[in-house]
Short mmCIF file of C-alpha atoms in Angstrom, two decimals:
data_model
loop_
_atom_site.label_atom_id
_atom_site.label_comp_id
_atom_site.label_asym_id
_atom_site.label_seq_id
_atom_site.Cartn_x
_atom_site.Cartn_y
_atom_site.Cartn_z
CA MET A 1 275.42 123.07 75.66
CA VAL A 2 272.70 121.11 77.45
CA SER A 3 269.20 119.84 76.83
CA ALA A 4 266.38 120.75 79.21
CA ILE A 5 263.29 118.81 80.28
CA VAL A 6 260.45 120.67 81.96
CA LEU A 7 258.10 118.39 83.91
CA ALA A 8 254.60 119.85 83.71
CA GLY A 9 252.26 116.87 83.63
CA GLY A 10 251.08 116.34 87.18
CA TYR A 11 247.89 116.98 89.11
CA ALA A 12 247.68 119.76 91.69
CA THR A 13 245.06 118.41 94.07
CA ARG A 14 245.96 120.77 96.92
CA LEU A 15 245.34 123.78 94.69
CA ARG A 16 241.74 122.89 93.95
CA PRO A 17 239.44 124.49 92.87
CA LEU A 18 241.95 126.57 90.85
CA SER A 19 243.65 123.49 89.43
CA LEU A 20 240.38 121.94 88.28
CA THR A 21 240.47 124.25 85.26
CA LYS A 22 244.10 125.41 85.04
CA PRO A 23 247.28 123.27 85.01
CA LYS A 24 249.81 124.23 87.65
CA ALA A 25 252.40 125.36 85.11
CA LEU A 26 249.98 128.05 83.90
CA PHE A 27 249.31 129.53 87.34
CA PRO A 28 250.24 133.20 86.97
CA ILE A 29 252.91 134.94 89.01
CA LEU A 30 252.32 138.67 88.54
CA ASN A 31 250.00 137.85 85.65
CA LYS A 32 252.53 135.63 83.82
CA PRO A 33 252.46 131.81 84.02
CA ILE A 34 255.26 130.04 85.86
CA LEU A 35 256.01 128.13 82.65
CA ALA A 36 256.75 131.39 80.82
CA TYR A 37 259.34 132.36 83.44
CA ILE A 38 261.00 128.95 83.12
CA LEU A 39 261.15 129.01 79.33
CA GLU A 40 262.44 132.58 79.25
CA SER A 41 265.16 131.73 81.78
CA LEU A 42 266.31 128.75 79.71
CA MET A 43 266.33 130.60 76.42
CA ASN A 44 268.07 133.65 77.90
CA SER A 45 270.79 131.28 79.11
CA GLY A 46 271.30 129.84 75.65
CA VAL A 47 269.42 126.57 76.22
CA VAL A 48 267.47 125.87 73.04
CA ASP A 49 266.95 122.08 73.11
CA ILE A 50 263.89 122.14 75.38
CA TYR A 51 261.37 119.36 76.01
CA LEU A 52 258.03 119.63 77.80
CA SER A 53 256.55 116.58 79.47
CA LEU A 54 252.76 117.03 79.68
CA ARG A 55 249.72 115.01 80.72
CA VAL A 56 247.04 116.74 82.80
CA MET A 57 245.32 119.45 80.71
CA ALA A 58 248.09 119.20 78.15
CA ASP A 59 245.84 120.87 75.57
CA LYS A 60 245.68 124.07 77.64
CA ILE A 61 249.46 124.31 77.88
CA ILE A 62 249.80 123.66 74.15
CA ASP A 63 247.20 126.35 73.39
CA TYR A 64 249.06 128.80 75.63
CA LEU A 65 252.34 128.14 73.84
CA LYS A 66 250.62 128.76 70.53
CA ASP A 67 249.17 132.02 71.85
CA ILE A 68 252.62 133.34 72.81
CA ASN A 69 254.29 131.99 69.65
CA MET A 70 256.57 129.58 71.50
CA ILE A 71 255.13 126.29 70.31
CA ASP A 72 257.92 125.92 67.72
CA LYS A 73 260.64 126.53 70.30
CA VAL A 74 259.93 123.44 72.41
CA LYS A 75 259.39 119.74 71.80
CA ILE A 76 256.33 118.30 73.48
CA GLU A 77 255.79 114.82 74.85
CA VAL A 78 252.32 113.99 76.17
CA GLU A 79 252.18 110.95 78.45
CA ASP A 80 249.63 108.30 77.54
CA GLU A 81 249.64 107.03 81.12
CA PRO A 82 251.06 108.25 84.45
CA LEU A 83 254.83 107.78 84.54
CA GLY A 84 255.64 109.57 87.79
CA ASP A 85 258.05 112.48 87.52
CA ALA A 86 261.04 110.26 86.69
CA GLY A 87 259.41 108.17 83.95
CA PRO A 88 259.32 111.01 81.40
CA LEU A 89 263.10 111.38 81.66
CA LYS A 90 263.59 107.86 80.35
CA LEU A 91 260.85 108.22 77.74
CA ILE A 92 262.26 111.45 76.30
CA SER A 93 265.87 110.21 76.38
CA GLU A 94 264.88 107.11 74.39
CA LYS A 95 262.89 109.05 71.78
CA HIS A 96 265.17 112.05 71.27
CA ASN A 97 268.85 112.76 70.82
CA LEU A 98 269.54 114.65 74.03
CA ASP A 99 272.82 116.36 74.85
CA GLU A 100 275.11 114.53 77.26
CA ASP A 101 274.05 116.81 80.12
CA VAL A 102 270.35 117.37 80.81
CA LEU A 103 268.80 120.10 82.94
CA VAL A 104 265.53 118.97 84.58
CA ILE A 105 263.05 121.46 86.04
CA TYR A 106 259.64 121.07 87.63
CA GLY A 107 257.12 123.22 85.80
CA ASP A 108 255.35 124.31 88.98
CA ILE A 109 258.33 125.74 90.86
CA TYR A 110 259.29 129.40 90.67
CA SER A 111 262.88 130.43 91.15
CA GLU A 112 265.37 132.92 89.76
CA ILE A 113 268.28 130.53 89.49
CA ASP A 114 271.12 131.65 87.24
CA VAL A 115 271.31 128.72 84.83
CA LYS A 116 274.83 129.63 83.68
CA SER A 117 276.08 129.70 87.28
CA LEU A 118 274.43 126.34 87.91
CA LEU A 119 276.10 124.82 84.86
CA ASP A 120 279.49 126.24 85.88
CA PHE A 121 279.07 124.58 89.29
CA TYR A 122 278.13 121.28 87.65
CA TYR A 123 281.20 121.22 85.40
CA LYS A 124 283.48 122.27 88.26
CA LYS A 125 282.26 119.51 90.58
CA SER A 126 282.54 116.77 87.92
CA CYS A 127 279.77 114.74 89.55
CA ASP A 128 277.23 112.57 87.74
CA ALA A 129 274.40 114.85 88.84
CA VAL A 130 273.63 118.12 90.55
CA ILE A 131 270.59 118.93 92.65
CA VAL A 132 269.64 122.49 93.54
CA GLY A 133 269.14 123.00 97.26
CA THR A 134 267.44 125.95 98.90
CA GLU A 135 266.73 126.80 102.53
CA VAL A 136 263.17 127.16 103.83
CA GLN A 137 261.72 127.92 107.24
CA ASP A 138 259.71 124.69 107.51
CA PRO A 139 261.44 121.84 105.64
CA ARG A 140 259.06 119.13 106.88
CA ARG A 141 257.00 119.29 103.68
CA TYR A 142 259.97 118.64 101.41
CA GLY A 143 262.90 116.36 100.71
CA VAL A 144 265.65 117.46 103.11
CA LEU A 145 269.27 117.36 101.99
CA TYR A 146 272.24 116.49 104.18
CA THR A 147 275.54 117.49 102.57
CA GLU A 148 279.27 117.44 103.20
CA ASN A 149 281.42 119.86 101.16
CA ASP A 150 278.52 120.38 98.71
CA ILE A 151 278.17 116.64 98.09
CA LEU A 152 274.86 114.95 98.87
CA VAL A 153 275.13 112.41 101.68
CA GLU A 154 271.49 111.73 102.42
CA LEU A 155 268.04 112.71 101.12
CA ILE A 156 265.17 112.37 103.58
CA GLU A 157 261.61 112.82 102.32
CA LYS A 158 259.30 114.91 104.54
CA PRO A 159 261.00 114.19 107.87
CA LYS A 160 259.19 114.92 111.12
CA LYS A 161 262.43 116.18 112.65
CA PRO A 162 264.54 117.66 109.84
CA ILE A 163 268.32 117.59 110.21
CA SER A 164 268.67 120.80 108.18
CA ASN A 165 266.66 123.52 106.45
CA LEU A 166 268.20 122.71 103.08
CA ILE A 167 265.65 121.10 100.78
CA ASN A 168 265.37 119.69 97.28
CA GLY A 169 264.66 122.72 95.08
CA GLY A 170 263.26 120.76 92.14
CA VAL A 171 265.99 121.63 89.64
CA TYR A 172 268.59 119.07 88.54
CA ILE A 173 271.35 118.35 86.06
CA PHE A 174 271.90 114.71 85.10
CA LYS A 175 274.23 112.92 82.75
CA LYS A 176 271.97 111.51 80.04
CA ASP A 177 273.19 107.94 80.51
CA LEU A 178 271.75 107.91 84.05
CA PHE A 179 268.21 107.83 82.64
CA LYS A 180 268.76 104.17 81.75
CA LEU A 181 268.47 103.49 85.49
CA VAL A 182 264.97 105.00 85.71
CA ASP A 183 262.08 102.63 86.40
CA THR A 184 258.66 103.41 84.92
CA PRO A 185 256.65 104.70 86.66
CA SER A 186 258.80 106.13 89.42
CA SER A 187 259.65 109.25 91.42
CA ILE A 188 262.80 111.33 91.09
CA SER A 189 263.12 112.05 94.80
CA LYS A 190 261.82 108.75 96.21
CA ASP A 191 263.28 106.30 93.70
CA PHE A 192 265.77 107.72 91.20
CA LEU A 193 267.92 109.91 93.47
CA PRO A 194 268.27 107.26 96.24
CA LYS A 195 269.33 104.75 93.58
CA LEU A 196 271.94 107.16 92.22
CA LEU A 197 273.15 108.06 95.68
CA ARG A 198 274.27 104.48 96.34
CA THR A 199 276.89 104.49 93.55
CA LYS A 200 277.13 107.98 92.02
CA CYS A 201 278.33 111.42 93.04
CA ILE A 202 275.56 114.00 93.44
CA ALA A 203 276.62 117.59 94.10
CA VAL A 204 274.33 120.18 95.73
CA TYR A 205 274.16 123.72 94.35
CA LYS A 206 272.97 126.00 97.14
CA TYR A 207 270.62 128.64 95.77
CA HIS A 208 269.82 131.79 97.74
CA GLY A 209 266.91 133.70 96.29
CA ILE A 210 263.17 133.65 95.75
CA TRP A 211 261.91 130.07 95.53
CA ALA A 212 258.49 128.52 95.93
CA ASP A 213 256.68 125.32 95.19
CA ILE A 214 253.09 126.55 94.83
CA GLY A 215 251.75 123.41 96.45
CA ILE A 216 249.00 125.11 98.44
CA PRO A 217 247.05 128.37 98.00
CA ASP A 218 248.86 130.12 100.86
CA ASP A 219 252.20 129.41 99.14
CA TYR A 220 250.80 130.70 95.87
CA LEU A 221 249.66 133.98 97.43
CA ARG A 222 252.90 134.41 99.36
CA LEU A 223 255.03 133.88 96.24
CA ASN A 224 253.08 136.45 94.26
CA PHE A 225 253.46 139.00 97.03
CA GLU A 226 257.18 138.30 97.40
CA VAL A 227 257.82 138.76 93.68
CA LEU A 228 255.60 141.86 93.67
CA VAL A 229 257.61 143.52 96.45
CA GLN A 230 260.87 142.71 94.66
CA LYS A 231 259.86 143.80 91.15
CA TYR A 232 257.36 146.61 91.75
CA PRO A 233 257.75 148.05 95.26
CA LYS A 234 256.09 151.27 94.10
CA GLY A 235 253.34 149.47 92.18
CA TYR A 236 252.68 148.77 88.52
CA ILE A 237 249.86 149.94 86.23
CA ASN A 238 249.75 148.73 82.63
CA SER A 239 249.53 151.58 80.14
CA SER A 240 246.25 150.25 78.74
CA ALA A 241 244.50 150.21 82.15
CA LYS A 242 241.95 152.89 82.99
CA VAL A 243 242.29 153.86 86.65
CA SER A 244 240.08 156.61 88.04
CA GLU A 245 241.88 159.56 89.58
CA LYS A 246 239.38 159.26 92.43
CA SER A 247 240.62 155.78 93.34
CA THR A 248 243.30 155.05 95.96
CA LEU A 249 246.17 152.63 95.35
CA ILE A 250 248.58 151.63 98.12
CA PRO A 251 251.81 150.01 96.86
CA PRO A 252 252.91 147.45 96.10
CA TYR A 253 250.17 146.51 93.64
CA TYR A 254 249.92 145.13 90.11
CA ILE A 255 247.27 146.33 87.64
CA GLY A 256 247.25 144.35 84.39
CA SER A 257 246.25 145.34 80.86
CA LYS A 258 242.84 146.74 79.91
CA ASN A 259 241.68 146.96 83.53
CA VAL A 260 238.95 149.41 84.47
CA ILE A 261 239.12 150.79 88.03
CA GLU A 262 236.17 153.08 88.78
CA ASP A 263 235.77 155.99 91.24
CA ASP A 264 236.42 155.61 94.97
CA VAL A 265 238.00 152.16 94.65
CA TYR A 266 240.59 151.37 97.35
CA ILE A 267 243.35 149.00 96.22
CA ALA A 268 245.38 148.11 99.32
CA SER A 269 248.91 146.69 99.26
CA ASN A 270 249.65 143.23 97.86
CA THR A 271 246.79 143.31 95.38
CA ILE A 272 247.30 141.74 91.96
CA LEU A 273 244.81 142.17 89.13
CA GLY A 274 245.19 140.22 85.88
CA ASN A 275 244.03 141.38 82.46
CA ASP A 276 240.56 142.73 81.56
CA VAL A 277 239.53 143.10 85.20
CA GLU A 278 236.69 145.49 86.03
CA VAL A 279 236.35 146.91 89.57
CA GLY A 280 233.20 148.84 90.39
CA LYS A 281 232.83 152.05 92.35
CA GLY A 282 233.57 152.04 96.07
CA THR A 283 235.14 148.57 96.12
CA TYR A 284 237.94 147.61 98.54
CA ILE A 285 240.52 144.93 97.62
CA SER A 286 243.47 143.86 99.78
CA GLU A 287 246.12 141.10 99.62
CA SER A 288 244.25 139.26 96.89
CA ILE A 289 244.73 137.93 93.38
CA LEU A 290 242.03 138.52 90.79
CA MET A 291 242.85 136.63 87.61
CA ASN A 292 241.81 137.51 84.05
CA LYS A 293 238.37 138.86 83.10
CA VAL A 294 237.09 139.09 86.67
CA LYS A 295 234.26 141.57 87.14
CA VAL A 296 233.57 143.08 90.56
CA LYS A 297 230.50 145.28 90.99
CA GLU A 298 230.13 148.29 93.28
CA TYR A 299 230.91 148.54 97.01
CA THR A 300 232.34 145.05 97.44
CA TYR A 301 235.02 144.06 99.99
CA ILE A 302 237.64 141.42 99.11
CA SER A 303 240.50 140.47 101.45
CA GLY A 304 243.17 137.77 101.29
CA SER A 305 241.42 135.81 98.55
CA ILE A 306 242.03 134.29 95.12
CA ILE A 307 239.41 134.90 92.43
CA ALA A 308 239.84 132.78 89.27
CA ASP A 309 239.25 133.73 85.64
CA LYS A 310 235.89 135.04 84.39
CA THR A 311 234.27 135.18 87.83
CA LYS A 312 231.58 137.79 88.41
CA ILE A 313 231.21 139.29 91.89
CA GLY A 314 227.97 141.12 92.74
CA ARG A 315 227.43 144.42 94.54
CA TRP A 316 227.96 144.75 98.29
CA ASN A 317 229.72 141.39 98.57
CA HIS A 318 231.99 140.62 101.51
CA ILE A 319 234.68 138.02 100.67
CA LEU A 320 236.98 137.25 103.58
CA ASP A 321 240.54 135.96 104.03
CA GLY A 322 241.54 132.60 102.62
CA SER A 323 238.59 132.24 100.27
CA ILE A 324 239.08 130.81 96.77
CA LEU A 325 236.54 131.22 94.00
CA GLY A 326 237.00 128.96 90.97
CA GLU A 327 236.56 129.95 87.35
CA GLU A 328 233.27 131.49 86.18
CA VAL A 329 231.70 131.67 89.62
CA ILE A 330 228.82 134.12 89.94
CA THR A 331 227.82 135.72 93.25
CA SER A 332 224.58 137.63 93.77
CA ASP A 333 224.36 141.10 95.28
CA GLY A 334 224.81 141.43 99.05
CA VAL A 335 226.48 138.04 99.61
CA LEU A 336 228.81 137.34 102.57
CA ILE A 337 231.50 134.69 101.98
CA ASN A 338 233.21 133.81 105.25
CA ARG A 339 236.87 132.92 105.77
CA ARG A 340 238.52 130.07 103.83
CA THR A 341 235.46 129.31 101.72
CA ILE A 342 236.12 127.18 98.64
CA ILE A 343 233.76 127.59 95.68
CA LEU A 344 234.11 125.20 92.74
CA PRO A 345 234.03 126.50 89.15
CA ASN A 346 230.78 127.46 87.43
CA LYS A 347 228.80 127.78 90.67
CA GLU A 348 226.25 130.48 91.38
CA VAL A 349 226.17 131.71 94.98
CA LYS A 350 222.92 133.44 95.92
CA GLU A 351 223.00 133.15 99.71
CA HIS A 352 225.41 134.02 102.53
CA VAL A 353 228.15 131.51 103.40
CA TYR A 354 228.37 131.89 107.19
CA ASP A 355 230.40 128.76 108.04
CA LYS A 356 234.16 129.15 107.92
CA GLY A 357 236.00 126.73 105.64
CA LYS A 358 232.91 125.62 103.76
CA ILE A 359 233.25 124.00 100.34
CA ILE A 360 230.56 124.93 97.83
CA LEU A 361 230.13 122.02 95.45
#
């Protein structure tokens, strides 16, 4: 069949403060890390020779794989120094006996690509490589693809005036021998692909479906909501959750395991609660993600925000759209947190945050 390399070693600076304590590949989509979706997709397609390239917070990814009993199903390479996203391809190909064809996936991109269909396309086209392309509304943040008859003609990184809406979707198939051409360190999109394009045939597989690079918090929220609407339009409550009959839930919503939702809570649409979340009486939550072990006391209002693991929200708090609270933040009773406030992990907030967009260091 094929080998697969999952690239999950990079920083995620634009996702701070969430990424200060959690690697991007472990960011949950409907309470399950992106990495889990990727590995399940590969294994369900019969791909068993899987390699993980790790660096930043590698120990957390390794611990997660142990927790879900998948550590023995992948081979892990931890970079000693930054290699770019192309460097690990050469490193792994030199250290391991890869199959002739290698599937490469970024560990921070969510998609529902049919791997078997992608492979069929690759074999049919008989090119040296395949790149997955997907259409987005604003392609200026990505590598834009110009194609003729599904063959790549030009790749333009982050153009100001894009020539198409078709972008690099972060999934590739390469012939193993091509990795000899990789420089270390180097970038797949900026260095490796342009080098290949000069002498090799690169086909473009056009994917139509849910796709997101969770590069910024707004993208991360939007992806969760999109998957929520698709998978649970009527809402989901884990069987171990305790939800008061006096609470109100407006679908779609996701309530994870061992949650406790008290009386008179109002869960509005597009609300996602992880595991072991406690929501106190009279609280209102809308269009927000509360990760694992978050505790919210009584009569608090949360809208359009992301609350990281183990954070404790006091009574009568008001947390407004675009705010992000890092891990193990504590807020006192009666605190107002204005729009787009960023609070770093392990901070205690005792006073109102009136200024919009403030960063609490």
